[in-house]
Amino acid sequence: MEPIVKVRNVEKAYRKRKSKEMIQAVNSISFDVYKGEIVGLLGPNGAGKTTTIKMICGLLKPDSGSISINSIDTDSHRLKALTHISAVLEGNRNLYWRLSVRENMEYFAGNRGISRKEVAPLINDLLDKFHLKSKEHELVNRLSRGMQQKLAIAVAMLAESDVILLDEPTLGLDVETGYEVRTILKNIVKEYNRTIIISSHDMDVIQDICERTIIINHGSIVTDDRVENLLKLFEVRSYTVSLGGLLSSMQQQLLTQKFPNHTYVSDSYQSTLEIDLLKSEEIYDLFDILKLQATPVESIDRQTVNFEQIFMKIVKGEKTHEVAQSS
Ligand SMILES: Nc1ncnc2c1ncn2[C@@H]1O[C@H](COP(=O)(O)OP(=O)(O)OP(=O)(O)O)[C@@H](O)[C@H]1O
Ligand SMILES: [Mg+2]
């Protein structure tokens, strides 16, 4: 199956303000997105997410590499490729502030050649799903930020484009509205059968909505895998060991040498170790250290790692090699 979005060796550098120095914002990125997929572009601030999204939707031209949508090259056939894409960019609400909610929807549908009559049932459905029905005649500049964001996404859905790009869709929203947007997105994506790329620096958002995540850092892809695989990969290796005694200073020293990132917490009678094993055999090294003082082991639990911890580990560069091998 041909991917619907194909990104190949794309690079983009910006010139620093008032300087000749260049910043490599995106550094030879390649990935594919297939029809119906919901892919997360996850990375810390400055990773290159917005730059990547802007290149996919034709707002920025890559310095090198190529992007195609439905096999149409976005450079040589820009307008044709762009008819397959809608984007909601961060900070740019893409809406007419002096038109009402419904008027905005009718206007953008009209722009794509859909008649007002034809689009009415779809608009009604989207107003319902986005909980904007009671605001349909309100002017956009009187809406809260969350409502504007919901409307911007609804307008993107309306265009019937195959691919929808959402740059930080929950950024700046209060917790409740953030959840609401997440829930709407999850529901609507299935029903409307679109291909969606969502960028976020918030792993919760990505874990909640996306099936696959591409993690980028410093303009490069660090990993590209299904969210469930990333969780599995790390889950088997993080352990909490409860000990019925304390570790001697020699044991602690050995632990630090062998497992530099472990944490050791103790009170008067017992202690707990949290440890990440790079290979499962390393558990024997741990036992060797415990055996030195016959430290009683009360329980060993595999930790449930959350996506946030995984993200931090990957972004910090730990285990990157292994992640790359596993995918
Ligand atoms: N117009 C610009 N001029 C100069 N540098 C830029 C410009 N836009 C982005 N950059 C730089 O390029 C890098 C990538 O920026 P980008 O906005 O793509 O990151 P991001 O992952 O979207 O970050 P954030 O999470 O903060 O939105 C950053 O170092 C940023 O400072
Ligand atoms: Mg950004």
XYZ file of C-alpha atoms and ligand atoms in Angstrom:
359
model
C 0.000 0.000 0.000
C 1.357 3.441 -0.952
C 1.599 5.778 2.003
C -0.731 8.775 1.906
C 2.015 11.011 3.317
C 5.584 10.282 2.312
C 8.391 12.348 3.820
C 11.881 11.659 2.500
C 15.176 13.076 3.794
C 13.636 16.422 4.496
C 15.871 19.158 5.841
C 15.214 22.708 6.927
C 17.521 25.321 8.420
C 16.643 28.824 9.593
C 18.946 31.787 9.749
C 19.318 33.061 13.291
C 18.045 36.595 13.757
C 20.662 39.281 13.175
C 23.330 36.687 12.546
C 24.744 34.570 9.768
C 24.498 31.456 11.848
C 22.008 28.801 10.766
C 19.815 26.592 12.973
C 19.173 23.120 11.603
C 15.523 22.822 12.634
C 14.865 19.579 10.745
C 17.662 17.236 9.930
C 17.000 14.585 7.253
C 13.652 13.319 8.456
C 11.914 10.423 6.681
C 8.635 8.760 7.574
C 5.435 7.400 6.057
C 1.847 7.734 7.136
C -0.809 5.362 5.802
C -4.478 6.051 5.170
C -6.554 5.997 8.336
C -3.584 6.228 10.677
C -3.434 8.622 13.608
C 0.194 9.467 14.068
C 1.703 11.568 16.825
C 4.701 13.781 16.301
C 6.115 14.047 19.786
C 9.086 16.078 20.888
C 10.236 18.683 23.365
C 10.176 22.430 22.642
C 12.229 23.306 19.614
C 12.420 19.701 18.359
C 11.196 20.640 14.886
C 7.528 19.580 15.041
C 5.970 22.787 13.758
C 8.611 23.104 11.045
C 7.849 19.546 9.882
C 4.093 20.184 9.870
C 4.503 23.465 7.986
C 6.571 21.707 5.321
C 3.965 18.959 4.938
C 1.174 21.488 4.442
C 3.219 23.550 1.998
C 3.746 26.650 4.160
C 7.491 26.130 4.218
C 9.673 24.759 1.483
C 12.202 22.128 2.550
C 15.867 22.922 1.787
C 16.193 19.395 0.459
C 14.313 16.123 0.386
C 10.773 15.521 -0.800
C 7.224 15.257 0.502
C 4.277 13.737 -1.306
C 0.601 13.534 -0.438
C -1.371 10.826 -2.201
C 1.705 10.409 -4.429
C 1.550 14.078 -5.477
C 4.776 15.982 -4.888
C 4.180 19.054 -2.701
C 6.957 20.975 -4.443
C 6.269 20.406 -8.132
C 2.449 20.148 -7.769
C 1.888 22.248 -4.672
C -1.735 23.324 -5.181
C -2.895 19.905 -6.280
C -1.189 18.232 -3.314
C -2.637 20.770 -0.913
C -6.229 19.990 -1.869
C -5.723 16.744 0.082
C -4.636 18.493 3.268
C -6.156 20.625 6.016
C -4.084 22.042 8.815
C -4.766 23.678 12.142
C -1.608 25.429 13.187
C -0.598 26.555 16.604
C -1.525 30.162 17.265
C -3.149 30.532 13.879
C -6.823 29.897 14.249
C -7.547 30.078 10.518
C -10.929 31.614 11.226
C -12.768 34.806 10.377
C -13.224 36.652 13.625
C -16.172 38.745 12.469
C -18.190 35.821 11.155
C -20.283 33.542 13.333
C -19.441 29.918 14.016
C -21.866 28.642 11.392
C -20.883 31.313 8.873
C -17.242 30.303 9.206
C -18.136 26.701 8.543
C -20.270 27.612 5.528
C -17.588 29.917 4.200
C -14.797 27.323 4.353
C -17.018 24.604 2.904
C -17.873 27.010 0.058
C -14.181 27.591 -0.496
C -13.772 23.913 -1.178
C -16.687 23.992 -3.628
C -19.291 22.404 -1.361
C -22.706 24.138 -1.552
C -24.406 25.489 1.557
C -27.354 23.127 1.182
C -25.175 20.118 0.639
C -23.002 20.883 3.644
C -25.789 21.674 6.150
C -26.135 18.122 7.574
C -22.365 17.841 7.980
C -22.164 21.218 9.717
C -24.947 20.220 12.084
C -23.206 16.984 12.878
C -19.875 18.715 13.555
C -21.534 21.421 15.683
C -23.012 18.632 17.775
C -19.813 16.622 18.079
C -17.734 19.666 18.987
C -20.362 20.882 21.465
C -20.728 24.178 19.607
C -24.421 23.981 18.748
C -25.442 26.595 21.315
C -22.807 28.960 19.920
C -23.548 28.589 16.228
C -24.615 32.238 15.811
C -21.916 33.684 18.070
C -19.125 35.699 16.456
C -15.761 33.983 16.608
C -14.102 36.871 18.449
C -16.564 36.350 21.294
C -15.677 32.677 21.726
C -13.279 31.368 24.357
C -9.912 30.098 23.177
C -11.054 26.503 23.640
C -14.158 27.075 21.536
C -12.088 28.741 18.820
C -9.759 25.775 18.804
C -12.690 23.358 18.540
C -14.138 25.379 15.673
C -10.768 25.444 13.881
C -10.587 21.643 14.082
C -14.235 21.303 13.006
C -13.502 23.494 9.970
C -10.530 21.264 9.116
C -12.784 18.193 9.311
C -15.339 19.897 7.108
C -13.008 20.274 4.176
C -13.134 16.524 3.605
C -9.384 16.434 3.024
C -7.744 13.053 3.373
C -5.059 14.293 5.709
C -5.493 16.582 8.683
C -2.526 18.147 10.427
C -3.013 19.432 13.947
C -0.139 21.340 15.500
C -0.394 21.266 19.310
C -4.216 21.001 19.353
C -4.485 21.214 23.136
C -1.788 23.797 23.806
C -2.933 26.647 26.026
C -6.318 25.087 26.788
C -7.416 24.571 30.373
C -7.306 20.979 31.612
C -11.002 20.348 31.135
C -11.149 21.745 27.598
C -7.940 19.887 26.757
C -9.649 16.615 27.736
C -12.747 17.565 25.817
C -10.737 18.182 22.650
C -8.926 14.865 23.142
C -12.176 12.971 23.534
C -13.763 14.636 20.531
C -10.703 13.892 18.418
C -10.643 10.238 19.429
C -14.311 9.785 18.583
C -14.376 11.779 15.433
C -11.268 10.259 13.931
C -12.858 6.819 13.867
C -16.175 8.044 12.557
C -14.831 10.329 9.866
C -12.067 7.967 8.790
C -9.360 10.569 8.268
C -5.623 10.339 8.380
C -4.323 12.557 11.130
C -0.926 13.816 12.174
C -0.913 15.472 15.592
C 2.091 17.252 16.999
C 2.480 17.721 20.712
C 5.078 18.000 23.420
C 2.559 16.390 25.759
C 2.948 12.622 25.824
C -0.447 12.140 27.458
C -2.150 13.662 24.445
C -0.236 11.442 22.047
C -0.697 8.284 24.136
C -4.399 8.987 24.393
C -5.167 9.725 20.751
C -2.481 8.183 18.566
C -1.707 4.624 17.540
C 1.816 5.350 16.437
C 4.262 7.943 17.532
C 7.263 9.481 15.872
C 9.493 11.004 18.511
C 11.720 13.808 17.306
C 14.459 15.631 19.108
C 16.905 18.226 17.769
C 15.388 17.872 14.307
C 15.944 14.116 13.987
C 13.680 11.118 14.436
C 14.653 9.222 17.553
C 12.060 6.492 17.269
C 9.024 5.605 15.175
C 6.875 2.877 16.664
C 3.423 1.970 17.890
C 2.683 3.438 21.297
C 1.916 -0.039 22.688
C 5.291 -1.362 21.495
C 7.146 1.452 23.192
C 5.270 0.748 26.407
C 6.004 -2.990 26.196
C 9.630 -2.492 25.386
C 10.255 -0.479 28.497
C 7.848 -2.217 30.826
C 9.748 -5.483 30.981
C 12.920 -3.751 32.030
C 11.879 -1.518 34.900
C 11.737 -3.202 38.283
C 10.933 -2.227 41.837
C 12.718 -4.455 44.343
C 11.576 -4.352 47.979
C 14.247 -5.428 50.431
C 13.755 -6.606 53.998
C 16.917 -4.807 55.107
C 19.337 -2.077 54.219
C 22.177 -2.200 51.729
C 25.723 -1.762 52.956
C 27.755 1.097 51.569
C 29.799 -1.385 49.563
C 26.628 -2.802 48.011
C 25.448 0.717 47.220
C 28.756 1.510 45.573
C 28.581 -1.605 43.433
C 25.020 -0.761 42.470
C 26.037 2.705 41.368
C 28.814 1.242 39.241
C 26.583 -1.336 37.602
C 23.267 0.574 37.483
C 24.083 4.290 37.481
C 20.439 5.313 37.109
C 18.931 3.287 39.930
C 17.170 4.889 42.870
C 17.555 3.597 46.396
C 15.206 4.640 49.186
C 15.528 3.327 52.726
C 13.999 3.751 56.161
C 15.211 2.112 59.387
C 14.384 -1.492 58.555
C 13.724 -1.826 54.881
C 14.566 -0.347 51.542
C 13.380 -0.151 47.978
C 15.350 -0.204 44.789
C 14.098 1.022 41.460
C 16.163 -0.249 38.665
C 16.149 -0.343 34.874
C 17.747 -3.342 33.249
C 19.182 -2.937 29.787
C 19.181 -6.704 29.339
C 17.126 -9.148 31.373
C 20.305 -11.082 32.338
C 21.399 -8.075 34.337
C 19.040 -9.195 37.078
C 21.730 -11.755 38.026
C 24.225 -8.939 38.602
C 21.707 -7.384 40.918
C 21.284 -10.685 42.791
C 25.063 -11.039 43.112
C 25.208 -7.665 44.817
C 22.312 -8.529 47.147
C 23.868 -11.908 47.970
C 27.049 -10.284 49.312
C 25.223 -9.403 52.540
C 22.407 -11.911 52.131
C 19.984 -8.983 51.870
C 16.452 -10.402 52.057
C 14.348 -9.794 48.946
C 10.664 -9.362 49.764
C 9.260 -8.716 46.341
C 10.218 -7.882 42.804
C 7.661 -6.035 40.738
C 7.766 -5.054 37.173
C 7.001 -1.409 37.085
C 4.270 -0.053 34.904
C 6.035 2.682 33.118
C 4.028 5.463 31.690
C 4.608 7.043 28.382
C 6.019 10.156 29.967
C 8.891 8.233 31.528
C 9.605 6.525 28.231
C 9.592 9.811 26.425
C 12.015 11.341 28.905
C 14.320 8.354 28.582
C 14.267 8.440 24.816
C 14.751 12.160 24.619
C 17.601 12.033 27.105
C 19.242 9.547 24.769
C 19.144 6.523 27.023
C 18.251 3.284 25.304
C 17.958 4.990 21.959
C 20.067 2.321 20.366
C 17.803 -0.431 21.575
C 14.656 1.373 20.545
C 16.035 1.862 17.079
C 16.868 -1.843 16.852
C 13.482 -2.979 18.024
C 11.500 -1.041 15.474
N 11.216 31.430 11.818
C 12.272 30.933 12.490
N 13.454 31.548 12.468
C 14.524 31.064 13.119
N 14.503 29.937 13.845
C 13.348 29.255 13.906
C 12.158 29.723 13.248
N 11.163 28.835 13.500
C 11.696 27.882 14.283
N 12.992 28.120 14.531
C 13.920 27.248 15.311
O 13.896 25.956 14.741
C 13.874 24.937 15.738
C 12.632 24.082 15.583
O 11.479 24.874 15.818
P 9.989 24.314 15.733
O 9.096 25.465 15.929
O 9.823 23.511 14.502
O 9.968 23.339 16.994
P 8.721 22.694 17.739
O 9.066 21.252 17.930
O 7.465 23.004 17.056
O 8.794 23.420 19.161
P 7.603 23.857 20.165
O 7.279 22.647 20.987
O 8.250 24.915 20.995
O 6.450 24.347 19.349
C 13.968 25.697 17.061
O 15.304 25.723 17.435
C 13.462 27.073 16.734
O 14.032 28.031 17.588
Mg 5.740 23.980 17.640
